[in-house]
C-alpha positions as a printed NumPy array, in Angstrom:
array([[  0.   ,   0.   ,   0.   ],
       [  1.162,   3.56 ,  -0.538],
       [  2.48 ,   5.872,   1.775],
       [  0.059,   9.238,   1.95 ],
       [  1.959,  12.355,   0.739],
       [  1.374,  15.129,   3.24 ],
       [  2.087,  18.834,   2.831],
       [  1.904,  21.293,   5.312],
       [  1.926,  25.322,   4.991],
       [  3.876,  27.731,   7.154],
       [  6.959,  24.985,   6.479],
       [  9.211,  27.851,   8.162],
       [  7.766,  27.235,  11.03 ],
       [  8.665,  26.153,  14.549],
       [  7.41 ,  22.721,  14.554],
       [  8.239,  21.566,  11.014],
       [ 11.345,  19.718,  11.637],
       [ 10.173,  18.171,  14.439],
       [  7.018,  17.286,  12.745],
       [  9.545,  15.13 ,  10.142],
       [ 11.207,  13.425,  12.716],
       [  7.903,  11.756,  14.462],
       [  6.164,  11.325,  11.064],
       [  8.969,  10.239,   8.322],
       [  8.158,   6.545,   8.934],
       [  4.632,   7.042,   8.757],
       [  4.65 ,   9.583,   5.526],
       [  5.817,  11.26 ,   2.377],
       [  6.175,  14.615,   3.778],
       [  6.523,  17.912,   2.312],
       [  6.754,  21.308,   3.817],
       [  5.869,  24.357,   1.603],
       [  6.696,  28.018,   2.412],
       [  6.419,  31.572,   0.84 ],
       [ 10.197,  31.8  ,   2.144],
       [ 11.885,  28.739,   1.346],
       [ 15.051,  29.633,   2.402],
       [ 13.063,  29.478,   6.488],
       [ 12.872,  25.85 ,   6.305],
       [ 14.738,  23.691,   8.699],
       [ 17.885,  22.502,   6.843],
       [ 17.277,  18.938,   8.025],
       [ 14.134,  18.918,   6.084],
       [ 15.781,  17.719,   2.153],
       [ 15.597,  20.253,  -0.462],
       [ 13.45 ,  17.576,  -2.392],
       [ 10.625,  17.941,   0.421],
       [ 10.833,  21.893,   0.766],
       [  8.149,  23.617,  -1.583],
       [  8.39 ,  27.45 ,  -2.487],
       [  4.806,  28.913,  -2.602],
       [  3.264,  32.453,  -3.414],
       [  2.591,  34.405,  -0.389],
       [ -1.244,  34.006,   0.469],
       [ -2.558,  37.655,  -1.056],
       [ -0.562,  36.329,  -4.177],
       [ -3.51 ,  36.509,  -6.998],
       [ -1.704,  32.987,  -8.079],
       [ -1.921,  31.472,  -4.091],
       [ -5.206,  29.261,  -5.155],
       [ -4.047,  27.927,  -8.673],
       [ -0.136,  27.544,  -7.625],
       [ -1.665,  25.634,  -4.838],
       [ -3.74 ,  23.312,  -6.881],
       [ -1.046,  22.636,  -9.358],
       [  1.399,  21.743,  -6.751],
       [ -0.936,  19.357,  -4.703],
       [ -1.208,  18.077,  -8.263],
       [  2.087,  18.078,  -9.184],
       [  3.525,  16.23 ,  -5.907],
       [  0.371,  13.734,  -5.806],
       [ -0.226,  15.184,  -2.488],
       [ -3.043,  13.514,  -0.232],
       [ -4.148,  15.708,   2.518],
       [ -2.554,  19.459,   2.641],
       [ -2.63 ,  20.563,   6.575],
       [ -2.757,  24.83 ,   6.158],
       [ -0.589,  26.068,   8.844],
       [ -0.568,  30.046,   8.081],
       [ -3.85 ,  32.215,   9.009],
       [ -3.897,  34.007,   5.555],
       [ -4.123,  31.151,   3.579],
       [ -6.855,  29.732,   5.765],
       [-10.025,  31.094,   4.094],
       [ -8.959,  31.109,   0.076],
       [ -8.004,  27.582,   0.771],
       [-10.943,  26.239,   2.646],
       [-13.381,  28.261,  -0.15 ],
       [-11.401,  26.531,  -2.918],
       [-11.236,  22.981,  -1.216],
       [-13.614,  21.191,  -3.604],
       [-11.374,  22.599,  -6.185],
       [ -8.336,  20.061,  -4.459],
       [ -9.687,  16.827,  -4.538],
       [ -9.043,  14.172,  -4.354],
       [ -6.368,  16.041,  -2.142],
       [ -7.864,  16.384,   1.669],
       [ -7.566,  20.503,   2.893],
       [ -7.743,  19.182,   6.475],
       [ -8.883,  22.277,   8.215],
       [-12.631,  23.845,   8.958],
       [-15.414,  24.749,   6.769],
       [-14.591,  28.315,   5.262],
       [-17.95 ,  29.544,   7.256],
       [-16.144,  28.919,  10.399],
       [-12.659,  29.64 ,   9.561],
       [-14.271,  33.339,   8.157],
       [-16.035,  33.837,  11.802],
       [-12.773,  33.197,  13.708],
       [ -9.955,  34.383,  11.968],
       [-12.264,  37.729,  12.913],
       [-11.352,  37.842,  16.565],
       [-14.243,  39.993,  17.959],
       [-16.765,  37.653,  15.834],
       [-15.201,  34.878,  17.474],
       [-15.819,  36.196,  21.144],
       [-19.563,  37.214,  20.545],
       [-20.112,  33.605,  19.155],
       [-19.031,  31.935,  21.992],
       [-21.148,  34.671,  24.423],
       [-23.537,  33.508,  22.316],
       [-23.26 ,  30.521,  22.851],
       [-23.411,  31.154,  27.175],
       [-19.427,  29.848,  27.302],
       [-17.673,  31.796,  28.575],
       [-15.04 ,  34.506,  27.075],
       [-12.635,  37.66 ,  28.003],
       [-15.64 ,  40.631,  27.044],
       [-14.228,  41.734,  23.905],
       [-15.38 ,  45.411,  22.644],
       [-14.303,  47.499,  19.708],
       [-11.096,  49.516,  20.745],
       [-13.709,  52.971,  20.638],
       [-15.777,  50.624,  23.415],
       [-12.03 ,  50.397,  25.699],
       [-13.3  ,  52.226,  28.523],
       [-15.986,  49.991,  29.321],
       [-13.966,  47.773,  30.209],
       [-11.712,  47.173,  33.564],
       [ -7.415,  48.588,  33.165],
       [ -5.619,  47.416,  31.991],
       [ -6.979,  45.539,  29.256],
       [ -5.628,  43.787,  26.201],
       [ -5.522,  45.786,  22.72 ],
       [ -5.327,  43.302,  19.84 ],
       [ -5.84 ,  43.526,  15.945],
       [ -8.928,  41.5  ,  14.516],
       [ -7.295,  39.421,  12.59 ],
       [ -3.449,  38.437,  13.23 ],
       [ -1.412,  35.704,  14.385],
       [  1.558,  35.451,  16.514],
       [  0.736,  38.184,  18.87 ],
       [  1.85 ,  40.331,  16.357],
       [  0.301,  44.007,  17.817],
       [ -1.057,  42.6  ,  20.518],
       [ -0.967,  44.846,  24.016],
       [ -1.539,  45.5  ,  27.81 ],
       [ -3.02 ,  48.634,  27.588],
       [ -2.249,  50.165,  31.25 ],
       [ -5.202,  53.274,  30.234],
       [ -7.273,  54.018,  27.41 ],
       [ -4.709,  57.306,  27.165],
       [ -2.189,  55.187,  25.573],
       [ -4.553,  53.638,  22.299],
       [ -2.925,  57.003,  20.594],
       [  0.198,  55.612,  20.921],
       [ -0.482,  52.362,  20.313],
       [ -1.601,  53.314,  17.192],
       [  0.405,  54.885,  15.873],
       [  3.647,  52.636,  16.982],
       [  1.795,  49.701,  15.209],
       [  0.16 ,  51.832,  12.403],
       [ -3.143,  50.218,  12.406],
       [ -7.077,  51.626,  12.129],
       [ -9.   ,  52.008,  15.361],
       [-11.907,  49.814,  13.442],
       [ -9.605,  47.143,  12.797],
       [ -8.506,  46.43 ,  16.717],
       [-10.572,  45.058,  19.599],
       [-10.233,  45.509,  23.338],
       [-10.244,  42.491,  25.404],
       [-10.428,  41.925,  28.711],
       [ -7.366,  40.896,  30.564],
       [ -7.635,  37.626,  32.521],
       [ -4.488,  36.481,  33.973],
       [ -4.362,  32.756,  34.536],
       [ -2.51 ,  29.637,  33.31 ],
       [ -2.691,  29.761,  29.293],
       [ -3.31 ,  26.819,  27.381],
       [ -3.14 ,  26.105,  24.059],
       [ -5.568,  22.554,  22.899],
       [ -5.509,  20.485,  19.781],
       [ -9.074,  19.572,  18.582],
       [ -9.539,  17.286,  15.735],
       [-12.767,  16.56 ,  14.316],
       [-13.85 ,  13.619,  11.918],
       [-15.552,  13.951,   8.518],
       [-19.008,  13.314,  10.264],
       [-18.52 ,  15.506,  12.849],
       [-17.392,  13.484,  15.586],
       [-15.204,  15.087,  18.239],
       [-12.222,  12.932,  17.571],
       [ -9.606,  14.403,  20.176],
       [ -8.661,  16.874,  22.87 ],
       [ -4.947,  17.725,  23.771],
       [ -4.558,  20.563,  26.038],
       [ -1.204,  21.878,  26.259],
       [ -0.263,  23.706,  29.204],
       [  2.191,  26.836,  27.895],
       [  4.981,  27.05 ,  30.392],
       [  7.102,  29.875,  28.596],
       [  6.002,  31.956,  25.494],
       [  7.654,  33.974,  23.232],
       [  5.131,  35.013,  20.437],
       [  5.445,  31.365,  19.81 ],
       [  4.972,  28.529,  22.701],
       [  8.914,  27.915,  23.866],
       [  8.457,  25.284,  26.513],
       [  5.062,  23.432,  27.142],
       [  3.71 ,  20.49 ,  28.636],
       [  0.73 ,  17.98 ,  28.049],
       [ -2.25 ,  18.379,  30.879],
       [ -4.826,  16.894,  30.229],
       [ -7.03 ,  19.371,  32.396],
       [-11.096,  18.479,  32.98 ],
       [-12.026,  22.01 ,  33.115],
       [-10.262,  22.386,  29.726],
       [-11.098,  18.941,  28.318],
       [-14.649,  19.856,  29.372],
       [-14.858,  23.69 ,  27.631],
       [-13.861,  21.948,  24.077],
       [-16.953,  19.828,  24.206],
       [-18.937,  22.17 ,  25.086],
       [-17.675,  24.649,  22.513],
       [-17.871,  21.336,  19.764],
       [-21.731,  21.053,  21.136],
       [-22.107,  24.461,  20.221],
       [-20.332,  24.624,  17.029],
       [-19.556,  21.354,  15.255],
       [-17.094,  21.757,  12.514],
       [-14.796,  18.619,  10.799],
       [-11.472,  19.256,  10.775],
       [ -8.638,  20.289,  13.213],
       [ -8.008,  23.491,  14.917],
       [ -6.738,  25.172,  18.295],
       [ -8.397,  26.253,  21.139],
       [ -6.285,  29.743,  22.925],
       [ -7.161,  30.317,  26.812],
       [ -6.399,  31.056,  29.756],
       [ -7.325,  28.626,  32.747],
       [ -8.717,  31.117,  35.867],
       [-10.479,  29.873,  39.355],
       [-11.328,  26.629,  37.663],
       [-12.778,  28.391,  34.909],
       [-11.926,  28.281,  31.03 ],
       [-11.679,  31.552,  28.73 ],
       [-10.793,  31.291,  25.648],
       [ -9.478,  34.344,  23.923],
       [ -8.835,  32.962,  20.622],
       [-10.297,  30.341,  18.105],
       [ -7.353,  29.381,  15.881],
       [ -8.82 ,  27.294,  12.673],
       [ -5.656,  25.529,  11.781],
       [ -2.796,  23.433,  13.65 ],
       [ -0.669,  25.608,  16.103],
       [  2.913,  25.472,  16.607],
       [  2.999,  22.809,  19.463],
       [  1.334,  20.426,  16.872],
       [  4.24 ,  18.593,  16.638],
       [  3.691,  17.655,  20.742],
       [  0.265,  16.281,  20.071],
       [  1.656,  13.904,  17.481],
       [  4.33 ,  12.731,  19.754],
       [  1.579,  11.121,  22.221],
       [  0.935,   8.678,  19.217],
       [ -2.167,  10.77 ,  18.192],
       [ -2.636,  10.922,  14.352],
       [ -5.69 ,  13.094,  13.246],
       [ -5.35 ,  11.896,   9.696],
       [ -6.002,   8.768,   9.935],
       [ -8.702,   9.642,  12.991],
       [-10.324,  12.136,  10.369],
       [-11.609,   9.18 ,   7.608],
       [-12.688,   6.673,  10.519],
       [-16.087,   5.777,  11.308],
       [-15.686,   3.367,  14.227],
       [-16.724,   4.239,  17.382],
       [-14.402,   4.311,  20.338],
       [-13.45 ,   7.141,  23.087],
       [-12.152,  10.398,  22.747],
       [ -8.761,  10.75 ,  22.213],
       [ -7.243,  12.614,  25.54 ],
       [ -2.957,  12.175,  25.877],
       [ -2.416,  10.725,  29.412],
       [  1.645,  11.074,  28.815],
       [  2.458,  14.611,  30.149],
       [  4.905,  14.739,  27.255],
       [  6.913,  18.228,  27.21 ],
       [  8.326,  20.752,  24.425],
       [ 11.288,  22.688,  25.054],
       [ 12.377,  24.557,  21.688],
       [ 16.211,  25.678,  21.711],
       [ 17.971,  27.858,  18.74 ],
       [ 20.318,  26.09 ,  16.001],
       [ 22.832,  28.162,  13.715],
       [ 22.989,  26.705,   9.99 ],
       [ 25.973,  28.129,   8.771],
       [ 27.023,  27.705,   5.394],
       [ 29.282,  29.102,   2.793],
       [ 27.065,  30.094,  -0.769]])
């Protein structure tokens, strides 16, 4: 039988080469990046793909052609601008699985302050989340964050609603595009979810985020009840197939989530190390338990120099 060929987006990334190391017996990987050059070095030229850059007019067709190309079998998105053309040109991939969300929900929470009203909506519980014009409502300090980002690029502890001015104009963005959010301070998580064709909540893996930098630097498996318990809720409320991550910050025995993130996060790579493999658990129909990692497996990410001579 044939190995599946998997490619996954945002190859740059932090968790790529790791991801290649756990996987390489299991599958044909390749990693494909709008900066080529980013990829770990241990990953062979052969497997490294150079893409457009999402706004790219080409992104969608270069995309198809590749997954064509390669005879690639499932394509994991890993970058939050790719997210939505992707998942609204999915049919367009096939036979080649685009293992994320529906584009419906990967539209509603790439939009951070849509996200936070659905799951108020919902009666889960959030951070209150206003527009940045709404900032003194809430309690100071409070967290000043774009809409739509990643990375905690421009996000903020706001000590007043005096300093929006200057946080403004350091980051040079539009009041209308950045929310206020109240600050809860707590232990941050960051959980897997993976959900089968049908539906079916498939797996849970909260990660407990020890040290961040932008990026989780040192984290640790927990599988937490409150947590575990949140995610089904949240699934109850909003089932989508596919995988995604779950942001928030663990408070009094209480869960707030202060992102939705439709695609794989950076500590994917520590999920698959428990043995879990959503894409295999994504075509099943069998019914068994929940997927929860026991193993309270860590991640500790260190720097490494490739020096070379051109």
């Amino acid at each position: 039988m044939d190995r599946k060929k998997v490619m996954f987006t945002g190859g740059g990334g932090a968790a790529a080469e790791a991801i290649r190391r756990l996987w390489a017996d299991r599958y044909d990987l390749y990693f494909a990046d709008a900066d080529v050059g980013a990829i770990d070095a241990s990953i062979p030229e052969s497997a490294r793909v150079a893409i457009p850059f999402a706004r790219d007019p080409s992104f969608v067709p270069t995309m198809i052609e590749t997954v064509r190309r390669l005879d690639i079998d499932v394509l994991v998105p890993g970058v939050d601008e790719e997210l939505s053309p992707l998942a609204e040109a999915r049919d367009a991939f096939a036979p080649c699985l685009v293992l994320g969300p529906p584009a419906d929900f990967v539209a509603a929470h790439l939009d951070k302050r849509v996200s936070m009203d659905l799951l108020h909506r919902a009666g889960l519980t959030a951070p209150q989340t206003v527009p940045l014009s709404a900032a003194t409502s809430l309690s100071a300090p409070f967290v000043a964050k774009p809409r739509s980002g990643r990375g905690s690029r421009g996000v903020a502890v706001l000590a007043t609603a005096d300093h929006i001015p200057a946080y403004l104009t350091l980051n040079g963005f539009a009041a209308e595009n950045v929310i206020a959010q109240e600050r809860i301070v707590g232990q941050e998580f960051t959980v897997f979810v993976a959900v089968d064709a049908a539906g079916v909540l498939r797996a849970v893996a909260p990660v407990k985020v020890l040290i961040k930098r932008g990026i989780t630097i040192a984290a640790e498996i927990d599988p937490d009840p409150v947590v575990i318990d949140y995610v089904k809720r949240f699934h109850a409320a909003y089932p989508t197939p596919g995988i995604y991550n779950v942001q928030l910050m663990l408070r009094d025995g209480v869960a707030y989530p202060f992102e939705i993130n439709p695609r794989v996060s950076t500590t994917f790579c520590l999920v698959i190390a428990t043995g879990y493999d959503p894409i295999a658990d994504f075509a099943r129909t069998d019914e068994r338990p929940m997927f929860v990692p026991r193993q309270r497996h860590t991640l500790r990410r260190n720097w490494f120099n490739n020096i070379g001579v051109q």
